[in-house]
Amino acid sequence: FIKVKMSRRPSSRYSEMPMRVTDSRMSLINATPQNKDNVFGKLNIPKPHSTTSERRTSFFGKGIGAGGQRNSMFGAYGGSEKMKDPRPLHDKAFVQQCIKQLCEFLSERGFPGSITVKTLQSPSTKEFLKIYEFIYTFLEPSFQMPTSKVEEEIPRMLKDLGYPFALSKSSMYSIGAPHTWPQALGALIWLIDTVKLFSGMREQGLLFSDFSDELCDLEEGAEYNKLFMEYCSDTYNKFMQGADTFEDEDEEYLNKLKKLYSVDEALLQSQQEKHAMLMEHVERLERESQTDRLAGKRTEKLRLQADLQKLQNYRCTLEAHKTGLENKAAGLAEELEAAEIQLDGLKQERTRLQHILENQKFTPADIERINRERNELQQTIQSLSQSLEEAEQLVWNEEVNLSKTKEKAELKVAEYNKLGRKLKLIPQSAENACGHDFEIRTDYSATTITQYKTQIQNPLKNMMVDVEDEYSRLTNVKLSLEETVEQVKSNILDKENDIKHLKEQIRRVDQQLEHDMQEMAQEEEKWSAEVDSAETHKKRLEKNVMQGCEEAEEELKAAQQQYHVVVQETNEENRMVFKNLTDVFTSAVNHLCAVEKHCGEQLKRFDKLKEVIHEDEADMKQLTDLVENFVKKVNSF
């Protein structure tokens, strides 16, 4: 047996998929990963509950006798008998779950291509081969998909890996079909589970892990094997006695494993709670992904673009208003500077006059003259003040009239722009604008009014001329169409006359049809009588067939009893063959050791012979030189 550490995951299964066989319990043998080369068969699948107490099915064999004891027959899954896949591969929910698991696996492992859940609903044969080759490379990195007879190679490779269910050759020709894709998807999911199990075994160093990397000592491995053998022995004995559940043994074995590996219950509980929270989060994300978020985002994008356009227009308006206010502020600042300069001059003049007044001496005539001039100046100031008030009132009235006129002009411009939009003349890119800008803006002046006249009036006149021409052309077309309509009406009258003739013909055909139907009804009565006689003959045949079936069933029961006897004899022969093979393998190992030792001695002798050969070659070379010299001398004589 292979010793492995107990998994710290909340569940001992490597796959998050549901169980392949629905069962109320799961044997704790699966608490540790098993070797992929199972000695009892291709795949270790839990056995479902038996529905009767008299006829049970053994996990390792076909059945038990009437006495309640089971017949242990190893290798029942290793024969040529085809197993039926217990997974609900035709359930849409299960298929969608498998597709999701496949998509997640490919995304996590970096599949070189774009794979989505939608494309995996009905993939092509090319896509299936790419996915299969990508997954198989995790088991054999140097694997390359064969270029010929792929429909034969893939089922053979799956069978070699231990896939327990048959994958037909014809299903490889139409992988994406609804009746073949679930079986191929089930094979891919099984292959993914095999890759995950192989990765876990490779990371933990399964084979002879007691002697590798000092992960664990010898005593701990022996203790685990002892516990495992005791559990297998107890459960198998009870199974052979007729038991189907092993809750007590499972609990006892689990407690011993936890005690052996010092399992933290609090950590397991926290991991289970974390797993439940993550599964709830995944389900919520799946529900959110089912809604069409893309359409909502597109609508929101259009709405935000419209808001952005409005904000940009409002910003342009504010910038124009800001520019106007800055111009007004600059003018007012210049007027204020001029008024301050004038005020400084007046203050200086007042100071000078006050100084003159304080220093000079006035005569009564000067005082009278000054008073008279003061009175005249006051009258002048009053008249000028009155004129200033009248001018300001006039300016105010003009400004009010100007503002009213401006409001009326803006209303007219708004009506014009609204009408232009209805007529598709505004904006410049409108359908009927023809590249002209017919829009009137409110920031107009004397120059802009003249510009608007040249920019809008002339193109509008040209468009009116074009519209009048188009109107006259359409009027001519209308007249021609009216003439065509009159001609069509006359054709319709002719066709109505033809229809009357056709209806008369249809009436005659209906009469002929009714006559034919009567004849057919008579023939049906004859046929019904013949069918009744055929049904009576069928019942007699069914009765004879049922009798033959009962006889065949009795023969089948007898053949099954004979089959059980043959199987027992075959098992005994297998045991003898196994024993003989063990002896043969032992002899072969001893022979190989002897051969290896003999080969070592021969190699040593060969090395010595090489040295002798080298020495002989040197002597041979000397002899050859002597012969050549002798031949030369003979030739010279």
XYZ file of C-alpha atoms in Angstrom, residues 169-491:
323
model
C -15.454 5.639 -32.082
C -18.429 7.215 -33.874
C -18.822 9.862 -31.152
C -15.417 11.286 -32.128
C -16.764 12.355 -35.540
C -19.419 14.686 -34.040
C -18.131 15.832 -30.646
C -20.365 18.919 -30.357
C -23.631 17.033 -31.011
C -26.131 17.040 -28.099
C -26.103 13.216 -27.842
C -22.278 12.817 -27.865
C -20.923 15.918 -26.101
C -22.034 14.867 -22.547
C -20.074 11.565 -22.801
C -16.960 13.387 -24.080
C -17.388 16.040 -21.361
C -17.588 13.283 -18.711
C -14.317 11.825 -20.023
C -12.635 15.263 -19.819
C -13.862 15.768 -16.225
C -12.513 12.323 -15.287
C -9.207 13.238 -16.941
C -9.113 16.530 -14.951
C -9.684 14.608 -11.694
C -6.861 12.248 -12.701
C -4.538 15.224 -13.335
C -5.415 16.758 -9.955
C -4.843 13.409 -8.213
C -1.563 12.900 -10.095
C -0.413 16.426 -9.151
C -1.274 15.792 -5.495
C 0.601 12.478 -5.550
C 3.619 14.047 -7.223
C 3.726 16.914 -4.725
C 3.462 14.592 -1.715
C 5.924 11.995 -3.080
C 3.653 8.964 -2.878
C 5.781 5.998 -3.986
C 8.256 4.928 -1.257
C 7.735 8.257 0.508
C 9.133 6.729 3.724
C 12.622 6.908 2.166
C 12.416 10.190 0.199
C 13.265 13.718 1.394
C 12.886 12.671 5.051
C 9.191 13.641 5.020
C 8.261 11.035 7.568
C 9.978 8.237 9.493
C 9.614 4.486 9.169
C 7.601 3.956 12.353
C 4.856 6.408 11.268
C 4.468 4.693 7.877
C 4.174 1.279 9.506
C 1.577 2.626 11.942
C -0.534 4.053 9.127
C -0.354 0.817 7.107
C -1.366 -1.135 10.200
C -4.427 1.105 10.766
C -5.378 0.926 7.118
C -5.099 -2.862 6.974
C -7.162 -3.239 10.173
C -9.883 -0.956 8.756
C -9.960 -2.801 5.397
C -10.085 -6.167 7.145
C -12.933 -5.196 9.518
C -15.081 -3.536 6.874
C -14.532 -6.288 4.329
C -15.477 -9.002 6.826
C -18.708 -7.184 7.646
C -19.326 -6.558 3.946
C -19.004 -10.264 3.203
C -21.475 -10.970 6.011
C -24.119 -8.798 4.323
C -23.530 -5.311 5.765
C -23.815 -2.261 3.512
C -22.885 0.578 5.887
C -19.832 0.927 8.143
C -20.494 4.043 10.190
C -18.875 2.712 13.391
C -15.734 1.520 11.586
C -15.547 4.790 9.638
C -15.779 6.861 12.814
C -13.211 4.713 14.637
C -10.798 4.824 11.666
C -11.217 8.597 11.335
C -10.502 9.143 15.054
C -7.364 6.993 14.834
C -6.147 8.900 11.753
C -6.778 12.254 13.450
C -4.888 11.063 16.498
C -2.027 9.722 14.350
C -1.611 12.931 12.291
C -2.603 15.395 15.073
C -5.478 16.912 13.089
C -6.715 20.323 14.320
C -10.538 20.153 14.558
C -10.827 23.920 14.951
C -8.834 24.450 11.745
C -11.031 21.954 9.855
C -14.184 23.698 11.101
C -12.868 27.126 10.106
C -11.901 25.813 6.667
C -15.399 24.341 6.199
C -17.023 27.657 7.159
C -14.685 29.499 4.794
C -15.555 27.032 2.002
C -19.302 27.567 2.618
C -18.851 31.352 2.478
C -16.865 31.102 -0.746
C -19.515 28.851 -2.345
C -22.241 31.373 -1.403
C -20.122 34.149 -2.904
C -19.649 32.115 -6.109
C -23.405 31.466 -6.394
C -24.129 35.162 -5.917
C -21.613 36.063 -8.617
C -23.218 33.486 -10.947
C -26.654 35.010 -10.379
C -25.238 38.475 -11.093
C -23.489 37.267 -14.240
C -26.792 35.859 -15.604
C -28.186 39.408 -15.962
C -27.235 41.333 -19.059
C -24.736 43.664 -17.439
C -23.231 44.645 -20.782
C -26.511 46.149 -22.052
C -26.919 48.069 -18.786
C -23.369 49.376 -19.011
C -23.943 50.440 -22.624
C -27.117 52.312 -21.627
C -25.275 53.955 -18.754
C -22.427 54.855 -21.134
C -24.864 56.551 -23.563
C -26.490 58.421 -20.674
C -23.118 59.568 -19.352
C -22.063 60.656 -22.846
C -25.249 62.744 -23.160
C -24.582 64.287 -19.724
C -20.986 64.996 -20.761
C -22.187 66.744 -23.926
C -24.617 68.842 -21.876
C -21.871 69.732 -19.403
C -19.535 70.702 -22.229
C -22.219 72.938 -23.762
C -22.906 74.473 -20.359
C -19.183 74.966 -19.854
C -18.899 76.770 -23.205
C -21.830 79.001 -22.213
C -20.206 79.766 -18.850
C -16.893 80.522 -20.535
C -18.604 82.960 -22.937
C -20.455 84.562 -20.010
C -17.201 84.725 -18.044
C -15.459 86.415 -20.987
C -18.249 89.006 -21.188
C -18.066 89.668 -17.462
C -14.267 90.016 -17.657
C -14.622 92.555 -20.478
C -17.195 94.516 -18.453
C -14.944 94.346 -15.373
C -12.000 95.643 -17.423
C -14.113 98.595 -18.727
C -15.356 99.410 -15.229
C -11.792 99.232 -13.881
C -10.656 101.748 -16.549
C -13.578 104.060 -15.704
C -12.744 103.755 -11.993
C -9.100 104.656 -12.616
C -10.172 107.688 -14.665
C -12.603 108.757 -11.922
C -9.878 108.370 -9.277
C -7.485 110.521 -11.353
C -10.203 113.163 -11.797
C -10.930 113.062 -8.054
C -7.253 113.605 -7.238
C -7.174 116.596 -9.578
C -10.289 118.079 -7.961
C -8.795 117.600 -4.496
C -5.621 119.396 -5.548
C -7.666 122.199 -7.090
C -9.727 122.468 -3.900
C -6.580 122.625 -1.795
C -5.123 125.352 -4.017
C -8.319 127.400 -3.910
C -8.607 126.965 -0.146
C -5.022 128.180 0.232
C -5.764 131.194 -1.951
C -8.924 131.880 0.028
C -7.108 131.798 3.320
C -4.234 134.034 2.177
C -5.965 136.686 0.076
C -7.909 139.709 1.294
C -11.271 140.356 -0.252
C -13.040 143.711 -0.688
C -16.823 143.964 -0.322
C -17.054 144.236 -4.107
C -15.081 140.986 -4.439
C -17.328 139.301 -1.912
C -20.455 140.447 -3.744
C -18.980 139.311 -7.035
C -18.059 135.942 -5.577
C -21.560 135.469 -4.140
C -23.102 136.329 -7.452
C -20.820 133.907 -9.281
C -21.614 131.241 -6.649
C -25.327 131.680 -7.213
C -24.853 131.442 -10.942
C -22.749 128.295 -10.520
C -25.371 126.720 -8.249
C -28.086 127.401 -10.830
C -25.851 125.928 -13.509
C -25.191 122.852 -11.330
C -28.923 122.406 -10.713
C -29.728 122.652 -14.409
C -26.910 120.212 -15.236
C -28.053 117.813 -12.476
C -31.573 117.887 -13.858
C -30.236 117.271 -17.378
C -28.098 114.369 -15.998
C -31.124 112.798 -14.312
C -33.151 113.095 -17.496
C -30.271 111.535 -19.490
C -29.934 108.669 -16.963
C -33.689 108.078 -17.069
C -33.529 108.052 -20.855
C -30.580 105.589 -20.751
C -32.511 103.380 -18.318
C -35.578 103.369 -20.555
C -33.384 102.532 -23.542
C -31.712 99.681 -21.638
C -35.123 98.289 -20.631
C -36.317 98.474 -24.228
C -33.040 96.862 -25.352
C -33.418 93.994 -22.881
C -37.039 93.415 -23.975
C -35.979 93.494 -27.608
C -33.139 91.108 -26.837
C -35.536 88.674 -25.089
C -37.900 88.792 -28.072
C -34.930 88.218 -30.393
C -33.787 85.271 -28.275
C -37.304 83.776 -28.393
C -37.352 84.204 -32.153
C -33.883 82.635 -32.402
C -34.982 79.708 -30.168
C -38.073 79.157 -32.329
C -35.874 79.350 -35.414
C -33.383 76.818 -34.022
C -36.243 74.518 -32.902
C -37.811 74.671 -36.349
C -34.383 74.066 -37.905
C -33.947 70.910 -35.780
C -37.390 69.664 -36.786
C -36.470 70.256 -40.441
C -33.101 68.510 -39.796
C -31.128 71.659 -40.719
C -29.393 71.975 -37.342
C -26.681 71.005 -36.391
C -24.188 71.197 -39.209
C -24.018 67.380 -39.467
C -27.838 67.053 -39.823
C -29.451 65.212 -42.717
C -30.722 68.298 -44.620
C -27.960 70.753 -43.597
C -25.699 69.747 -46.516
C -22.661 70.845 -44.503
C -24.030 74.405 -43.814
C -24.288 75.850 -40.300
C -27.843 77.236 -40.013
C -27.792 77.651 -36.235
C -28.131 81.196 -34.791
C -26.381 81.765 -31.481
C -27.286 84.370 -28.850
C -23.827 85.976 -28.674
C -24.491 88.061 -31.794
C -23.440 91.617 -32.614
C -23.685 93.892 -35.608
C -20.966 91.979 -37.443
C -22.446 88.587 -36.555
C -25.898 89.667 -37.831
C -24.369 90.493 -41.220
C -22.450 87.264 -41.108
C -25.643 85.295 -40.325
C -27.364 86.901 -43.318
C -24.611 85.755 -45.684
C -24.196 82.402 -43.892
C -27.888 81.414 -43.598
C -29.978 83.439 -46.020
C -28.187 82.525 -49.240
C -27.989 78.732 -48.550
C -31.659 78.785 -47.510
C -32.655 80.481 -50.743
C -30.691 77.883 -52.690
C -32.338 75.111 -50.701
C -35.789 76.583 -51.321
C -35.094 76.600 -55.043
C -33.970 72.983 -54.823
C -37.054 72.061 -52.793
C -39.359 73.712 -55.332
C -37.645 71.783 -58.121
C -37.963 68.571 -56.145
C -41.621 69.360 -55.454
C -42.361 69.859 -59.141
C -40.541 66.616 -59.914
C -42.491 64.715 -57.259
C -45.734 66.218 -58.607
C -44.944 64.786 -62.022
C -44.108 61.448 -60.418
C -47.410 61.547 -58.538
C -49.332 62.119 -61.754
C -47.547 59.218 -63.418
C -48.279 57.020 -60.378
C -51.975 57.952 -60.501
C -52.079 56.853 -64.121
C -50.363 53.620 -63.080
C -52.934 53.121 -60.299
C -55.791 53.490 -62.761
C -54.158 50.934 -65.001
C -53.701 48.573 -62.017
C -57.378 48.974 -61.099
C -58.398 47.931 -64.587
C -56.067 44.927 -64.249
